[in-house]
Amino acid sequence: MAYSGEPLLAEDLLFRPVHSLIDQSLHSELGATTTNGDGFGIGWYGESARPAVFKNIEPAWNDRNLREIAAQVRTSLFFAHVRSSTGTPVQRSNCHPFRYGNWLWMHNGALHGFHGYKRDLVTAVAPEMFADIEGSTDSEVLFYLALTFGLTDDPFTAVARAVGLVEQVAREHRVEDSVQMTVATTDGESMWFFRYSTLRQSRSLFYSNDVDKVRALHPEVKALRELGAEARFVVSEPLRDLPGAWHEVRESSAGVVRSGHDELRPFQPIAP
Amino acid sequence: MAYSGEPLLAEDLLFRPVHSLIDQSLHSELGATTTNGDGFGIGWYGESARPAVFKNIEPAWNDRNLREIAAQVRTSLFFAHVRSSTGTPVQRSNCHPFRYGNWLWMHNGALHGFHGYKRDLVTAVAPEMFADIEGSTDSEVLFYLALTFGLTDDPFTAVARAVGLVEQVAREHRVEDSVQMTVATTDGESMWFFRYSTLRQSRSLFYSNDVDKVRALHPEVKALRELGAEARFVVSEPLRDLPGAWHEVRESSAGVVRSGHDELRPFQPIAP
Amino acid sequence: MAYSGEPLLAEDLLFRPVHSLIDQSLHSELGATTTNGDGFGIGWYGESARPAVFKNIEPAWNDRNLREIAAQVRTSLFFAHVRSSTGTPVQRSNCHPFRYGNWLWMHNGALHGFHGYKRDLVTAVAPEMFADIEGSTDSEVLFYLALTFGLTDDPFTAVARAVGLVEQVAREHRVEDSVQMTVATTDGESMWFFRYSTLRQSRSLFYSNDVDKVRALHPEVKALRELGAEARFVVSEPLRDLPGAWHEVRESSAGVVRSGHDELRPFQPIAP
Amino acid sequence: MAYSGEPLLAEDLLFRPVHSLIDQSLHSELGATTTNGDGFGIGWYGESARPAVFKNIEPAWNDRNLREIAAQVRTSLFFAHVRSSTGTPVQRSNCHPFRYGNWLWMHNGALHGFHGYKRDLVTAVAPEMFADIEGSTDSEVLFYLALTFGLTDDPFTAVARAVGLVEQVAREHRVEDSVQMTVATTDGESMWFFRYSTLRQSRSLFYSNDVDKVRALHPEVKALRELGAEARFVVSEPLRDLPGAWHEVRESSAGVVRSGHDELRPFQPIAP
């Protein structure tokens, strides 16, 4: 879940039951399935350009510190992630969002066969960044590859090159369906998102940009009334009862949201 | 899940995928539902009469220490529990099984409205045991009430009196459906189990005592071939594909299993 | 450690090495001794009258989430505590500060022999509060006794009555040196502190109210320059190199700090 | 701490206060200093050739599960380690002992400047082992380098080549004091240990091989009476009151202990 817009309390985004728009979208992630109980993380921009991250290895649904902090964090750019381990250890350094400088990165999905070609990927990371990789996940390596290929200058191209490299390396190891991803990344001002998989069977990704419509449907929700014209959500799962408020991000596409500007475009990996 | 019989590795009881009898029965508890991810515990008898307990607040399904220990624990009396919190904190002292001296206690269910009459219950616990209560759950208080009423001498009567007290106290607080429980308890030699609820809508409880039949159905399972005539399982959920091997514990009944002796009897709370 | 005054970042109070005044005072608590590694907690007032608490069972010195949060929390009333267990489990519900409504409570010390007379104390807690006790420590019970005796109306009297009760109950159990405490408590506006022990050998407690003098001694510390006339610290250990900035709270005394008002007075338990 | 010999309870090695020989040697590791509170681990050989490891991120001194397990583990080869992080995260995958197949590895010390040349070291690990590295510590990389250089065939040579590589790579990055280590490693039958540092200022390492003498000095310790002729301890710190029972491992030397055979020899890194 990613939010960009007027400052809101994280609690309003994560927990408040009356906020059906946000709450339901999150409930599908935050506890609805067993497979998302392997740690969680939130990231936000507050006192400085470097974002804060709070991550823990317990399930999000019962973490009392998360509730405490969510009640205090008021931010205009908020990331939240719940993890389902695909084999790597449940430890804080494997929880999303990952951070580098003032950037955050979250990934749903997997690099299939990662264990078999991990070495080839991490040796492709820029040497000066190599030792900053703290965890053992495919998601973090994908982030560092994107950083290596210029994420901070041109996110669309950098992610396309990172994915292109993964696919080529995987094919060399006879893995044909290597990439499965929805990704969200931000520098604190803009929010980029990607939906792509090698087999063109990507996990779902949705964004909301019609705040007025959502507000009209839910006049009882106080926080919605406070949402400004710039409020944007990017979520993995749509809200069944608010189909009109959500746009599905198409297969093999990417987008960016920043103040006064939304953009969607096709996404195509760039082979090395 | 409770096992009594010839010494087996805990791993064979908890994890080995080929052991479909045991594994499937446990998979329904150990990770199949989100609501059982709030900590877990195992208890067993080994080097001394006092049982060992290993309990943790993370979900069982991804706890690497649990896998390590399960591969080393060989025991003839094994308890395992996965917790779904009903509001009390996720902390080790709230995880089952609970231990007192050489006794273990596990409870599935709840004392409805417990928060409202907790004080009346804990003040009914024998004063000399009071300060040994370490956690904050209804399940542990029920254990201490049973201990107060003579669990170590006559488990059937003690649990009946404990339940009778809870129901009376709850009614005084206008809670009419107070007790929901399946309970297993042991002193290391015998294993008692109870199925009861105030509204006579108790959670399921099953036991297996026909080892020869199970073995005939699953000749490929090595551990089953090693099961002796004394092997007994008590589980919360039956195995759909082995209906013949399981006996459902009837509504409002209790039982005991010990070497060369099985017994089932009706269960009736004893009001104070 | 307790701070009251102009809004400051928790990070400036807890971690910044250049802030020798605060940092050194905290280093003696936050990691300098093995015996303070059994969990920690911070509490602060932010988005609402109800304070937030962030508590964890790991040692504070290496908790990455604490560093993240401390870099974001800006508050005018901040409590921090590191715990050394005297036997009760290391679990979040046993970490300070404890919270009730908009009140926070921290205690250094112990009720000696607590296990032996715990039952007598908790049954003296107001019945309607009883079930809100979540942990198993003496410190939390002392808080609930103070609440029972009117903490929210008259803290000085309430704590005196709570201590008086503990001493009487302990004596009935032949414990003559029952109370050892330094306590800080707050409603978000005023900050009360107490130094007392039955044997009149209380742990140290210091407060700082001479901001101008501290500033003059440390012109290089930016945060000190930002400290206003209302800034007050209450700490367990004095700073050796700034003796002039600290006042030792005398044996058997108590105090209160609020905007424009400081007060110190003798403290005497009130027997039931 | 490493033990090899007749089967003993881990509890006797770790906790029993009356066992002053073992207990005191461990107390210096298990909690005596703040800097060893960043996680711990034990490893032992039990039900199979593959050793078990139990590791946790909390301080060892208050971990209740450790006490439970130590009371049940009876083994003839036991490793125990308490960690003091030098910057890498406190997470289970960074705790010692590390395991590969039937081998265990523990390291006290550091590879100075590791962050700056980590990439050069991990790319020297055998590609087929690369992805098995789970944590982010220098100690684990040193283990994998030793494995790469033939640890399972010839531990003395393999460790010498691993250290030689580290020193060369470090020098290329202008780090002149790269290696500081005491290491213990085992395949379940023999136990090798190393004491070395680039500057020849290695941390202490001691071994005990005079069981008869120790027994004579401590006739009151029951476990000592049960120690057989094969009992050997390797510890980081000597016991001040039993100087005669301990042999200091000399600077730049290594050794091996197995049934009926002890050996000490000089240790010299082998440059690539």
Short mmCIF file of N, CA and C in Angstrom, two decimals, chain B residues 9 44-48 50-56 58 64-65 68-69 71-74 92 99 134, chain D residues 9 44-48 50-56 58 64-65 68-69 71-74 92 99 134:
data_model
loop_
_atom_site.label_atom_id
_atom_site.label_comp_id
_atom_site.label_asym_id
_atom_site.label_seq_id
_atom_site.Cartn_x
_atom_site.Cartn_y
_atom_site.Cartn_z
N LEU B 9 10.08 -38.82 17.50
CA LEU B 9 10.64 -37.49 17.29
C LEU B 9 9.52 -36.48 17.12
N TRP B 44 7.11 -31.27 26.45
CA TRP B 44 7.42 -32.70 26.40
C TRP B 44 8.14 -33.13 27.67
N TYR B 45 8.17 -34.43 27.87
CA TYR B 45 8.84 -35.00 29.03
C TYR B 45 10.14 -35.64 28.57
N GLY B 46 11.23 -35.26 29.21
CA GLY B 46 12.52 -35.75 28.76
C GLY B 46 13.41 -36.15 29.92
N GLU B 47 14.36 -35.29 30.24
CA GLU B 47 15.40 -35.64 31.20
C GLU B 47 14.91 -35.73 32.64
N SER B 48 13.75 -35.15 32.93
CA SER B 48 13.27 -35.21 34.32
C SER B 48 11.76 -35.25 34.34
N ARG B 50 9.82 -33.06 35.45
CA ARG B 50 9.30 -31.74 35.07
C ARG B 50 9.40 -31.61 33.56
N PRO B 51 8.30 -31.33 32.92
CA PRO B 51 8.35 -31.25 31.46
C PRO B 51 9.09 -30.00 31.01
N ALA B 52 9.59 -30.05 29.79
CA ALA B 52 10.19 -28.88 29.16
C ALA B 52 9.13 -28.19 28.30
N VAL B 53 9.22 -26.87 28.20
CA VAL B 53 8.35 -26.15 27.27
C VAL B 53 9.21 -25.22 26.42
N PHE B 54 8.88 -25.19 25.15
CA PHE B 54 9.52 -24.24 24.23
C PHE B 54 8.39 -23.45 23.61
N LYS B 55 8.38 -22.14 23.85
CA LYS B 55 7.27 -21.30 23.41
C LYS B 55 7.82 -20.02 22.80
N ASN B 56 7.13 -19.53 21.81
CA ASN B 56 7.61 -18.33 21.15
C ASN B 56 6.44 -17.53 20.62
N GLU B 58 6.37 -15.79 17.73
CA GLU B 58 6.25 -15.75 16.28
C GLU B 58 5.35 -16.89 15.80
N ARG B 64 12.47 -21.05 12.85
CA ARG B 64 13.56 -21.99 12.56
C ARG B 64 14.02 -22.74 13.81
N ASN B 65 13.92 -22.10 14.96
CA ASN B 65 14.30 -22.81 16.17
C ASN B 65 13.37 -23.98 16.45
N GLU B 68 14.55 -26.85 14.46
CA GLU B 68 15.78 -27.42 15.02
C GLU B 68 15.48 -28.33 16.21
N ILE B 69 14.63 -27.83 17.08
CA ILE B 69 14.37 -28.55 18.32
C ILE B 69 13.51 -29.78 18.05
N ALA B 71 13.63 -31.62 15.64
CA ALA B 71 14.47 -32.68 15.09
C ALA B 71 15.30 -33.39 16.16
N GLN B 72 15.26 -32.88 17.39
CA GLN B 72 16.08 -33.46 18.46
C GLN B 72 15.27 -34.04 19.60
N VAL B 73 14.00 -33.63 19.70
CA VAL B 73 13.20 -34.05 20.84
C VAL B 73 12.55 -35.40 20.55
N ARG B 74 12.91 -36.40 21.32
CA ARG B 74 12.31 -37.73 21.20
C ARG B 74 11.61 -38.00 22.53
N ARG B 92 5.29 -14.57 25.42
CA ARG B 92 5.60 -15.96 25.74
C ARG B 92 4.77 -16.48 26.91
N ARG B 99 2.59 -24.70 32.41
CA ARG B 99 3.22 -25.75 33.23
C ARG B 99 3.09 -25.40 34.70
N GLU B 134 1.73 -16.19 35.48
CA GLU B 134 2.69 -15.29 34.82
C GLU B 134 2.09 -14.47 33.70
N LEU D 9 24.69 -32.81 30.08
CA LEU D 9 23.57 -31.90 29.86
C LEU D 9 24.11 -30.50 29.56
N TRP D 44 24.74 -28.42 18.81
CA TRP D 44 25.09 -29.72 19.39
C TRP D 44 24.75 -30.85 18.42
N TYR D 45 25.33 -32.01 18.71
CA TYR D 45 25.08 -33.19 17.89
C TYR D 45 24.19 -34.13 18.66
N GLY D 46 23.09 -34.53 18.03
CA GLY D 46 22.12 -35.35 18.72
C GLY D 46 21.61 -36.49 17.86
N GLU D 47 20.40 -36.33 17.35
CA GLU D 47 19.71 -37.41 16.66
C GLU D 47 20.32 -37.77 15.31
N SER D 48 21.11 -36.88 14.72
CA SER D 48 21.67 -37.20 13.41
C SER D 48 23.05 -36.57 13.26
N ARG D 50 23.89 -34.29 11.30
CA ARG D 50 23.73 -32.85 11.14
C ARG D 50 23.45 -32.24 12.50
N PRO D 51 24.26 -31.29 12.91
CA PRO D 51 24.05 -30.75 14.25
C PRO D 51 22.79 -29.88 14.31
N ALA D 52 22.27 -29.71 15.50
CA ALA D 52 21.16 -28.78 15.73
C ALA D 52 21.73 -27.45 16.20
N VAL D 53 21.06 -26.37 15.83
CA VAL D 53 21.43 -25.07 16.36
C VAL D 53 20.18 -24.39 16.91
N PHE D 54 20.34 -23.75 18.05
CA PHE D 54 19.28 -22.92 18.63
C PHE D 54 19.89 -21.54 18.82
N LYS D 55 19.33 -20.56 18.14
CA LYS D 55 19.91 -19.22 18.15
C LYS D 55 18.79 -18.19 18.32
N ASN D 56 19.11 -17.12 19.00
CA ASN D 56 18.09 -16.12 19.24
C ASN D 56 18.73 -14.75 19.36
N GLU D 58 17.78 -12.28 21.43
CA GLU D 58 17.74 -11.68 22.75
C GLU D 58 19.01 -12.04 23.52
N ARG D 64 14.26 -17.61 28.36
CA ARG D 64 13.68 -18.77 29.05
C ARG D 64 13.72 -20.03 28.19
N ASN D 65 13.61 -19.87 26.88
CA ASN D 65 13.69 -21.05 26.04
C ASN D 65 15.07 -21.69 26.11
N GLU D 68 15.11 -23.87 29.08
CA GLU D 68 14.32 -25.09 28.87
C GLU D 68 15.11 -26.11 28.06
N ILE D 69 15.70 -25.64 26.99
CA ILE D 69 16.37 -26.55 26.06
C ILE D 69 17.66 -27.09 26.68
N ALA D 71 18.16 -27.82 29.57
CA ALA D 71 17.83 -28.86 30.55
C ALA D 71 17.50 -30.19 29.88
N GLN D 72 17.42 -30.19 28.55
CA GLN D 72 17.04 -31.41 27.83
C GLN D 72 18.12 -31.92 26.90
N VAL D 73 19.07 -31.06 26.54
CA VAL D 73 20.08 -31.45 25.55
C VAL D 73 21.24 -32.17 26.25
N ARG D 74 21.42 -33.43 25.91
CA ARG D 74 22.54 -34.21 26.44
C ARG D 74 23.40 -34.59 25.25
N ARG D 92 18.84 -13.51 13.73
CA ARG D 92 19.21 -14.91 13.94
C ARG D 92 20.28 -15.36 12.96
N ARG D 99 26.34 -23.12 10.55
CA ARG D 99 26.32 -24.56 10.20
C ARG D 99 26.40 -24.73 8.69
N GLU D 134 23.57 -16.80 4.61
CA GLU D 134 22.26 -16.26 5.00
C GLU D 134 22.34 -14.93 5.71
#
